[in-house]
Tab-separated table of C-alpha atoms in Angstrom:
chain	number	residue	atom	x	y	z
A	10	MET	CA	-73.491	30.767	20.658
A	11	LYS	CA	-73.228	34.493	19.382
A	12	VAL	CA	-72.756	37.136	22.203
A	13	GLU	CA	-72.990	40.771	21.412
A	14	GLY	CA	-72.633	43.450	24.053
A	15	LYS	CA	-73.142	47.342	23.635
A	16	THR	CA	-74.117	50.390	25.338
A	17	TYR	CA	-77.805	50.468	25.428
A	18	GLY	CA	-78.113	54.253	26.434
A	19	LYS	CA	-77.831	56.479	29.338
A	20	THR	CA	-80.402	56.941	32.181
A	21	ALA	CA	-82.038	60.229	32.899
A	22	SER	CA	-79.500	60.777	35.598
A	23	GLY	CA	-76.495	60.072	33.145
A	24	GLU	CA	-75.791	56.399	34.141
A	25	ARG	CA	-74.566	54.001	31.339
A	26	ILE	CA	-76.724	51.224	30.738
A	27	ASP	CA	-75.221	48.168	28.900
A	28	SER	CA	-77.009	45.382	27.048
A	29	VAL	CA	-76.055	41.768	25.809
A	30	THR	CA	-77.714	39.925	23.223
A	31	ILE	CA	-77.148	36.100	23.190
A	32	GLU	CA	-78.344	33.836	20.115
A	33	ASN	CA	-77.951	30.031	20.175
A	34	SER	CA	-77.596	27.731	17.190
A	35	ASN	CA	-81.387	27.120	17.019
A	36	GLY	CA	-82.193	30.943	16.315
A	37	VAL	CA	-83.395	31.500	19.889
A	38	SER	CA	-82.186	34.944	21.184
A	39	ILE	CA	-82.414	36.914	24.428
A	40	THR	CA	-81.377	40.424	25.301
A	41	VAL	CA	-80.762	41.765	28.792
A	42	ILE	CA	-79.854	45.199	30.260
A	43	SER	CA	-78.197	46.443	33.347
A	44	LEU	CA	-80.966	48.391	34.358
A	45	GLY	CA	-82.994	46.285	36.744
A	46	SER	CA	-81.165	43.075	35.621
A	47	ALA	CA	-84.038	43.147	33.109
A	48	LEU	CA	-84.699	40.673	30.210
A	49	ILE	CA	-85.972	42.911	27.550
A	50	SER	CA	-86.314	40.517	24.705
A	51	VAL	CA	-86.841	36.918	23.873
A	52	LYS	CA	-87.047	35.988	20.219
A	53	THR	CA	-87.930	32.381	19.039
A	54	PRO	CA	-88.902	30.801	15.687
A	55	ASP	CA	-92.490	29.591	15.139
A	56	ARG	CA	-93.346	26.404	13.434
A	57	ASP	CA	-92.566	27.852	10.030
A	58	GLY	CA	-89.077	29.081	11.247
A	59	VAL	CA	-90.100	32.687	11.545
A	60	SER	CA	-88.457	34.366	14.705
A	61	SER	CA	-90.508	36.919	16.377
A	62	GLU	CA	-90.476	38.740	19.860
A	63	ILE	CA	-92.589	36.708	22.326
A	64	THR	CA	-92.493	39.244	25.412
A	65	LEU	CA	-93.897	42.681	25.915
A	66	CYS	CA	-91.038	44.889	25.500
A	67	LYS	CA	-90.535	48.466	25.620
A	68	PRO	CA	-89.005	50.696	22.551
A	69	SER	CA	-86.346	52.347	24.462
A	70	LEU	CA	-84.366	53.030	27.760
A	71	SER	CA	-86.167	55.984	28.540
A	72	ASP	CA	-89.440	53.899	28.466
A	73	TYR	CA	-87.991	51.422	30.990
A	74	GLU	CA	-87.453	54.287	33.368
A	75	GLN	CA	-91.251	55.384	33.226
A	76	PRO	CA	-94.414	53.565	34.368
A	77	PRO	CA	-95.558	50.906	33.725
A	78	ARG	CA	-92.937	49.154	35.709
A	79	TYR	CA	-91.459	45.662	35.986
A	80	PHE	CA	-91.468	44.445	32.393
A	81	GLY	CA	-88.831	41.833	32.270
A	82	ALA	CA	-87.135	42.966	35.329
A	83	THR	CA	-85.519	41.250	38.169
A	84	VAL	CA	-87.843	42.197	41.207
A	85	GLY	CA	-86.955	42.430	44.812
A	86	ARG	CA	-86.155	42.448	47.612
A	87	PHE	CA	-89.584	41.227	48.099
A	88	CYS	CA	-91.614	40.542	44.874
A	89	ASN	CA	-95.421	40.597	44.944
A	90	ARG	CA	-97.037	42.321	47.904
A	91	ILE	CA	-96.570	42.793	51.598
A	92	GLY	CA	-99.899	43.706	53.213
A	93	GLY	CA	-100.026	47.101	54.967
A	94	ALA	CA	-96.550	47.812	53.749
A	95	SER	CA	-95.085	46.605	57.109
A	96	PHE	CA	-93.851	43.579	58.970
A	97	SER	CA	-92.279	42.510	62.201
A	98	LEU	CA	-89.198	40.620	62.576
A	99	ASP	CA	-87.528	39.615	65.866
A	100	GLY	CA	-89.805	41.938	67.825
A	101	LYS	CA	-89.224	44.953	65.720
A	102	GLU	CA	-91.680	46.474	63.177
A	103	TYR	CA	-90.511	47.753	59.848
A	104	ARG	CA	-92.506	50.322	57.733
A	105	LEU	CA	-92.104	50.063	54.047
A	106	PRO	CA	-93.176	52.527	51.254
A	107	ALA	CA	-96.792	51.801	50.140
A	108	ASN	CA	-96.849	51.943	46.326
A	109	ASP	CA	-99.978	49.640	45.677
A	110	GLY	CA	-102.736	51.194	47.652
A	111	PRO	CA	-101.935	50.295	51.358
A	112	ASN	CA	-99.441	47.596	50.341
A	113	CYS	CA	-95.668	47.430	49.357
A	114	LEU	CA	-95.482	45.877	45.765
A	115	HIS	CA	-92.313	44.447	44.342
A	116	GLY	CA	-89.869	45.821	46.968
A	117	GLY	CA	-91.207	49.385	46.736
A	118	PRO	CA	-90.861	52.268	44.292
A	119	GLY	CA	-87.103	52.038	44.647
A	120	GLY	CA	-86.901	48.206	44.255
A	121	PHE	CA	-84.416	46.256	42.213
A	122	ASP	CA	-86.029	46.791	38.946
A	123	GLN	CA	-84.931	50.600	39.049
A	124	LYS	CA	-81.276	49.934	40.043
A	125	VAL	CA	-78.258	49.750	37.834
A	126	TRP	CA	-76.741	46.349	38.139
A	127	ASP	CA	-73.045	45.462	37.476
A	128	ILE	CA	-72.906	43.269	34.362
A	129	PHE	CA	-70.575	40.373	33.315
A	130	PRO	CA	-71.095	38.314	30.156
A	131	PHE	CA	-69.747	34.853	29.992
A	132	LYS	CA	-69.552	32.125	27.324
A	133	GLU	CA	-69.134	28.418	27.745
A	134	GLU	CA	-69.470	25.249	25.692
A	135	GLY	CA	-73.012	25.044	24.612
A	136	ARG	CA	-74.200	27.935	26.654
A	137	ALA	CA	-73.640	31.948	27.330
A	138	GLY	CA	-75.034	34.119	29.556
A	139	VAL	CA	-74.851	37.304	31.913
A	140	LYS	CA	-74.158	37.656	35.557
A	141	PHE	CA	-75.547	40.609	37.246
A	142	PHE	CA	-74.552	41.950	40.849
A	143	TYR	CA	-76.125	44.503	43.152
A	144	ASN	CA	-75.520	45.628	46.748
A	145	SER	CA	-78.683	46.747	48.487
A	146	PRO	CA	-77.815	48.881	51.547
A	147	ASP	CA	-79.187	48.314	55.074
A	148	GLY	CA	-82.566	50.082	55.209
A	149	GLU	CA	-83.191	50.553	51.380
A	150	GLU	CA	-86.818	50.773	50.838
A	151	GLY	CA	-87.364	50.136	54.622
A	152	PHE	CA	-85.773	46.480	54.698
A	153	PRO	CA	-83.193	45.615	57.322
A	154	GLY	CA	-79.699	44.424	56.408
A	155	SER	CA	-76.997	44.983	53.753
A	156	LEU	CA	-77.913	42.543	50.988
A	157	GLU	CA	-75.513	41.304	48.423
A	158	VAL	CA	-77.642	39.902	45.303
A	159	SER	CA	-76.947	38.275	42.021
A	160	SER	CA	-78.898	37.595	38.992
A	161	VAL	CA	-77.859	35.177	36.033
A	162	TYR	CA	-79.332	34.463	32.735
A	163	THR	CA	-78.166	31.611	30.855
A	164	LEU	CA	-79.205	30.567	27.232
A	165	THR	CA	-78.088	27.081	26.007
A	166	ASP	CA	-78.237	25.173	22.768
A	167	LYS	CA	-80.874	22.843	24.222
A	168	ASN	CA	-83.219	26.046	23.984
A	169	GLU	CA	-83.192	26.526	28.018
A	170	LEU	CA	-83.377	29.871	29.460
A	171	ILE	CA	-82.146	29.469	33.105
A	172	MET	CA	-82.669	32.292	35.575
A	173	GLU	CA	-80.836	32.216	38.737
A	174	TYR	CA	-80.827	34.277	41.975
A	175	GLU	CA	-78.738	34.305	45.035
A	176	ALA	CA	-78.461	36.627	48.028
A	177	ALA	CA	-76.610	36.889	51.241
A	178	THR	CA	-77.264	39.268	54.104
A	179	ASP	CA	-75.798	40.702	57.349
A	180	LYS	CA	-78.989	40.766	59.054
A	181	ALA	CA	-82.246	38.773	59.188
A	182	THR	CA	-84.477	40.204	56.273
A	183	PRO	CA	-87.175	38.908	54.040
A	184	VAL	CA	-85.967	37.993	50.441
A	185	ASN	CA	-88.195	36.890	47.620
A	186	MET	CA	-86.834	37.419	44.020
A	187	THR	CA	-88.182	36.786	40.714
A	188	ASN	CA	-88.446	37.647	37.028
A	189	HIS	CA	-91.400	39.685	35.762
A	190	VAL	CA	-91.408	39.105	32.066
A	191	TYR	CA	-94.639	39.249	30.239
A	192	TRP	CA	-95.175	36.332	27.487
A	193	ASN	CA	-97.347	36.506	24.383
A	194	LEU	CA	-96.333	33.671	22.222
A	195	SER	CA	-98.106	34.894	19.166
A	196	GLY	CA	-95.187	36.963	18.108
A	197	GLY	CA	-97.334	40.110	17.878
A	198	ALA	CA	-100.138	38.380	15.902
A	199	ALA	CA	-102.628	38.281	18.753
A	200	ASP	CA	-103.730	41.364	20.863
A	201	THR	CA	-104.116	39.107	24.135
A	202	ILE	CA	-103.142	36.026	25.694
A	203	LEU	CA	-106.681	34.850	26.218
A	204	ASP	CA	-106.503	32.075	23.594
A	205	HIS	CA	-103.125	30.624	24.813
A	206	LYS	CA	-103.462	27.316	26.406
A	207	LEU	CA	-102.057	26.814	29.880
A	208	LYS	CA	-101.384	23.836	32.263
A	209	ILE	CA	-100.246	24.475	35.852
A	210	ASN	CA	-99.393	21.250	37.813
A	211	SER	CA	-100.763	22.605	41.137
A	212	SER	CA	-103.748	21.316	43.166
A	213	GLU	CA	-103.865	24.391	45.543
A	214	TYR	CA	-103.814	28.129	45.417
A	215	LEU	CA	-103.764	31.107	47.661
A	216	PRO	CA	-107.251	33.213	47.757
A	217	VAL	CA	-106.857	36.782	48.179
A	218	ASP	CA	-108.796	39.659	49.567
A	219	GLU	CA	-109.935	42.859	47.976
A	220	LYS	CA	-106.383	44.307	48.218
A	221	LEU	CA	-105.069	41.183	46.724
A	222	ILE	CA	-103.312	40.122	49.862
A	223	PRO	CA	-103.556	36.380	50.558
A	224	THR	CA	-106.079	35.554	53.174
A	225	GLY	CA	-103.730	32.955	54.760
A	226	VAL	CA	-105.957	30.096	53.518
A	227	ILE	CA	-104.543	27.409	51.080
A	228	LYS	CA	-107.487	26.319	49.071
A	229	PRO	CA	-108.085	23.356	46.488
A	230	VAL	CA	-108.118	24.426	42.806
A	231	ALA	CA	-110.810	21.646	42.233
A	232	ASP	CA	-114.085	22.757	40.956
A	233	THR	CA	-112.819	26.448	40.766
A	234	PRO	CA	-111.693	28.700	37.743
A	235	PHE	CA	-108.161	28.113	39.359
A	236	ASP	CA	-107.824	24.597	38.102
A	237	PHE	CA	-105.212	24.215	35.444
A	238	ARG	CA	-104.252	20.780	36.183
A	239	ASN	CA	-105.690	19.807	32.697
A	240	GLU	CA	-104.561	21.994	29.856
A	241	LYS	CA	-107.194	24.789	29.175
A	242	VAL	CA	-107.645	27.947	27.424
A	243	VAL	CA	-106.496	30.967	29.556
A	244	GLY	CA	-109.526	32.931	28.933
A	245	SER	CA	-112.186	30.338	29.483
A	246	GLU	CA	-112.901	31.130	33.056
A	247	ILE	CA	-111.003	34.319	33.514
A	248	ASN	CA	-114.146	36.463	34.131
A	249	GLU	CA	-115.220	33.980	36.942
A	250	ALA	CA	-111.897	34.349	38.579
A	251	GLY	CA	-111.947	38.127	38.284
A	252	GLY	CA	-108.583	38.025	36.481
A	253	TYR	CA	-105.721	35.932	37.477
A	254	ASP	CA	-103.373	37.369	39.926
A	255	HIS	CA	-102.958	34.639	42.347
A	256	CYS	CA	-100.208	32.277	43.795
A	257	PHE	CA	-100.328	28.554	43.028
A	258	VAL	CA	-98.731	26.089	45.406
A	259	LEU	CA	-96.023	24.132	43.958
A	260	LYS	CA	-95.197	20.702	45.684
A	261	ASP	CA	-92.673	17.885	45.704
A	262	GLU	CA	-91.032	17.379	42.324
A	263	TYR	CA	-92.580	20.595	40.861
A	264	ALA	CA	-90.629	22.721	43.386
A	265	ARG	CA	-87.384	20.775	42.922
A	266	ALA	CA	-87.281	21.399	39.086
A	267	GLU	CA	-87.595	17.804	38.445
A	268	LYS	CA	-90.825	18.087	36.396
A	269	PRO	CA	-92.403	21.196	34.545
A	270	PHE	CA	-94.589	23.125	36.841
A	271	ALA	CA	-96.389	24.683	33.854
A	272	GLU	CA	-96.673	24.654	30.177
A	273	LEU	CA	-97.838	27.467	27.838
A	274	THR	CA	-98.761	26.965	24.254
A	275	GLU	CA	-100.056	29.205	21.430
A	276	ASN	CA	-101.715	27.210	18.571
A	277	GLU	CA	-101.237	29.539	15.623
A	278	SER	CA	-97.503	30.000	16.069
A	279	GLY	CA	-96.898	26.464	17.373
A	280	ARG	CA	-94.680	27.820	20.231
A	281	LYS	CA	-94.552	26.216	23.492
A	282	LEU	CA	-92.869	26.976	26.877
A	283	SER	CA	-92.199	24.528	29.717
A	284	PHE	CA	-91.400	25.847	33.008
A	285	TYR	CA	-89.327	24.387	35.809
A	286	THR	CA	-88.308	26.022	39.326
A	287	THR	CA	-87.089	25.359	42.839
A	288	GLN	CA	-89.658	27.711	44.321
A	289	PRO	CA	-92.652	26.720	46.375
A	290	GLY	CA	-95.041	28.933	44.492
A	291	VAL	CA	-95.789	30.742	41.096
A	292	GLN	CA	-97.848	34.124	40.710
A	293	PHE	CA	-100.074	33.566	37.665
A	294	TYR	CA	-100.882	37.014	36.451
A	295	THR	CA	-102.890	37.917	33.328
A	296	GLY	CA	-101.996	41.605	32.752
A	297	ASN	CA	-104.967	42.657	34.327
A	298	PHE	CA	-103.629	46.297	34.759
A	299	VAL	CA	-101.948	46.384	31.303
A	300	LYS	CA	-103.280	49.583	29.476
A	301	ASP	CA	-101.929	51.483	26.423
A	302	PHE	CA	-98.592	49.462	26.683
A	303	VAL	CA	-96.764	50.490	23.588
A	304	SER	CA	-94.245	47.827	22.382
A	305	PRO	CA	-92.069	48.003	19.035
A	306	GLU	CA	-94.783	45.962	17.260
A	307	LYS	CA	-98.026	47.323	18.664
A	308	THR	CA	-100.051	48.881	21.499
A	309	TYR	CA	-101.418	46.240	23.871
A	310	GLN	CA	-104.238	46.661	26.401
A	311	LYS	CA	-105.569	44.384	29.105
A	312	HIS	CA	-104.538	40.781	29.054
A	313	GLY	CA	-101.874	41.705	26.639
A	314	GLY	CA	-99.322	39.269	28.222
A	315	LEU	CA	-99.224	36.947	31.134
A	316	CYS	CA	-96.654	36.300	33.894
A	317	LEU	CA	-95.581	32.948	35.585
A	318	GLU	CA	-93.622	34.631	38.449
A	319	THR	CA	-91.841	31.845	40.560
A	320	GLN	CA	-91.537	32.918	44.140
A	321	GLY	CA	-92.146	32.245	47.701
A	322	TYR	CA	-95.596	33.128	49.024
A	323	PRO	CA	-96.824	36.735	49.014
A	324	ASP	CA	-97.260	38.552	52.313
A	325	ALA	CA	-95.132	35.710	53.980
A	326	PRO	CA	-93.631	38.059	56.547
A	327	ASN	CA	-97.185	38.682	57.827
A	328	LYS	CA	-98.192	35.029	57.494
A	329	PRO	CA	-96.441	32.702	60.054
A	330	GLU	CA	-98.434	29.788	58.595
A	331	PHE	CA	-96.612	30.250	55.257
A	332	PRO	CA	-93.033	29.091	54.459
A	333	SER	CA	-90.703	31.574	55.808
A	334	CYS	CA	-88.997	34.050	53.317
A	335	VAL	CA	-86.500	35.385	55.997
A	336	LEU	CA	-82.858	35.255	54.945
A	337	LYS	CA	-80.458	35.044	57.979
A	338	PRO	CA	-76.910	35.945	58.189
A	339	GLY	CA	-74.699	32.858	57.204
A	340	ASP	CA	-77.396	31.367	55.049
A	341	ARG	CA	-77.694	31.887	51.319
A	342	TYR	CA	-80.944	32.609	49.399
A	343	SER	CA	-80.803	30.664	46.024
A	344	GLN	CA	-83.446	29.837	43.435
A	345	ARG	CA	-83.494	28.666	39.805
A	346	THR	CA	-86.048	28.792	37.208
A	347	ILE	CA	-85.800	27.202	33.840
A	348	VAL	CA	-87.897	28.033	30.624
A	349	VAL	CA	-87.611	25.555	27.734
A	350	PHE	CA	-88.636	26.550	24.229
A	351	SER	CA	-90.181	24.250	21.749
A	352	ILE	CA	-92.731	23.789	18.916
A	353	THR	CA	-95.710	21.767	18.960
C-alpha cells in the first residue's frame, strides 16, 4: 500500500486543507481531503488495465468551496431532506435553515461538507486509510446536542473501499450520515450514466411529493420504473420515473452488509462496483440537477453521475412510522458501507 499525504491548499478563510492519496497493489487509488472529509478521487483500471477517474471530482480546493455542493463529501448531521426545515423532539420544536426550497437539505448550508475535519492517516497489513474527526457544537445548524463524529476511509488490497461513520451526543438529536460521491464508471469516456447497468436488491421504495419529501408510504417496486431487482439500464425508464432521487428500502441481509445491495456496471470499460451496507436505506440519485459541472477531464451536464447514498430514511424526524434516526446520550451511531471494485 502506498500512502502519500500533502497540503492540498488553503481555504478562502486561510485554513490549511490536507489531502491523502492511497494506492493498493492492484492500481486502485483514492484521494481524500480534510475539507468535508471528502472523497475527491477514485481511480481504477479498466479491462485493458488503463486507470482512470471514476467519480465526478473538482479541479481545485476553491471549487470545493463553491456550489455545486456535496461532491464526494461526508454529509450530516442529517443527510437528505427534512421537510419544512423543522422537527419536534421530546416536546420541543427545532427550526433548521431551509436550503432546498422549504426543506433542510444535507444538514443545512453549514453542514459537515463545509467543515474542516482533523485528519489522521494510518497503514496496516493489506490496508491503509484515513480517520477524520469533527466536533459539532450544540445548536449548529439548529440541531440540538454537542455531537462528536468520525469518518473513516479504508482501502484494502482486496479492492474494497470501506466507509465508516460514528457519532456520540450529549443530547437527543437526529443523526443520519452518508457519503455523496458521484460515480461515472466510464472513466470520462461517457457524458452520462444513462447507459450504466444497475441492480438494486430492494422490493420497496419511498414515493415522494413535489418537494421530494417522502409521503410516508412504503410502496412495492413491482411494475414501476423503480424495479431494479433485475439488472437494467439506468436510463431505460428514467423519464417515467421523473429522474431518480428516491430512497430504496433495504431489508435483512442487505442491511447487514452480508450481501451486496446494489451492483453497478459499465460495459465499455468493464468496470463493476458492488455495494454493501449496514443501513436500512439507499438514496438512488441520477444527478438530475447537475449542470455545467467542470471536472479535470470534461464538463458534465444532467445525469453526468449517479449516487448511491446509504442512509436512514429521509424526513425520519417527521415520520414516526419510519425507523428512528434519533441518537440518544449513551448510545453510539455507527454505520458502514463497502464498495468493491472489479472487472467484468
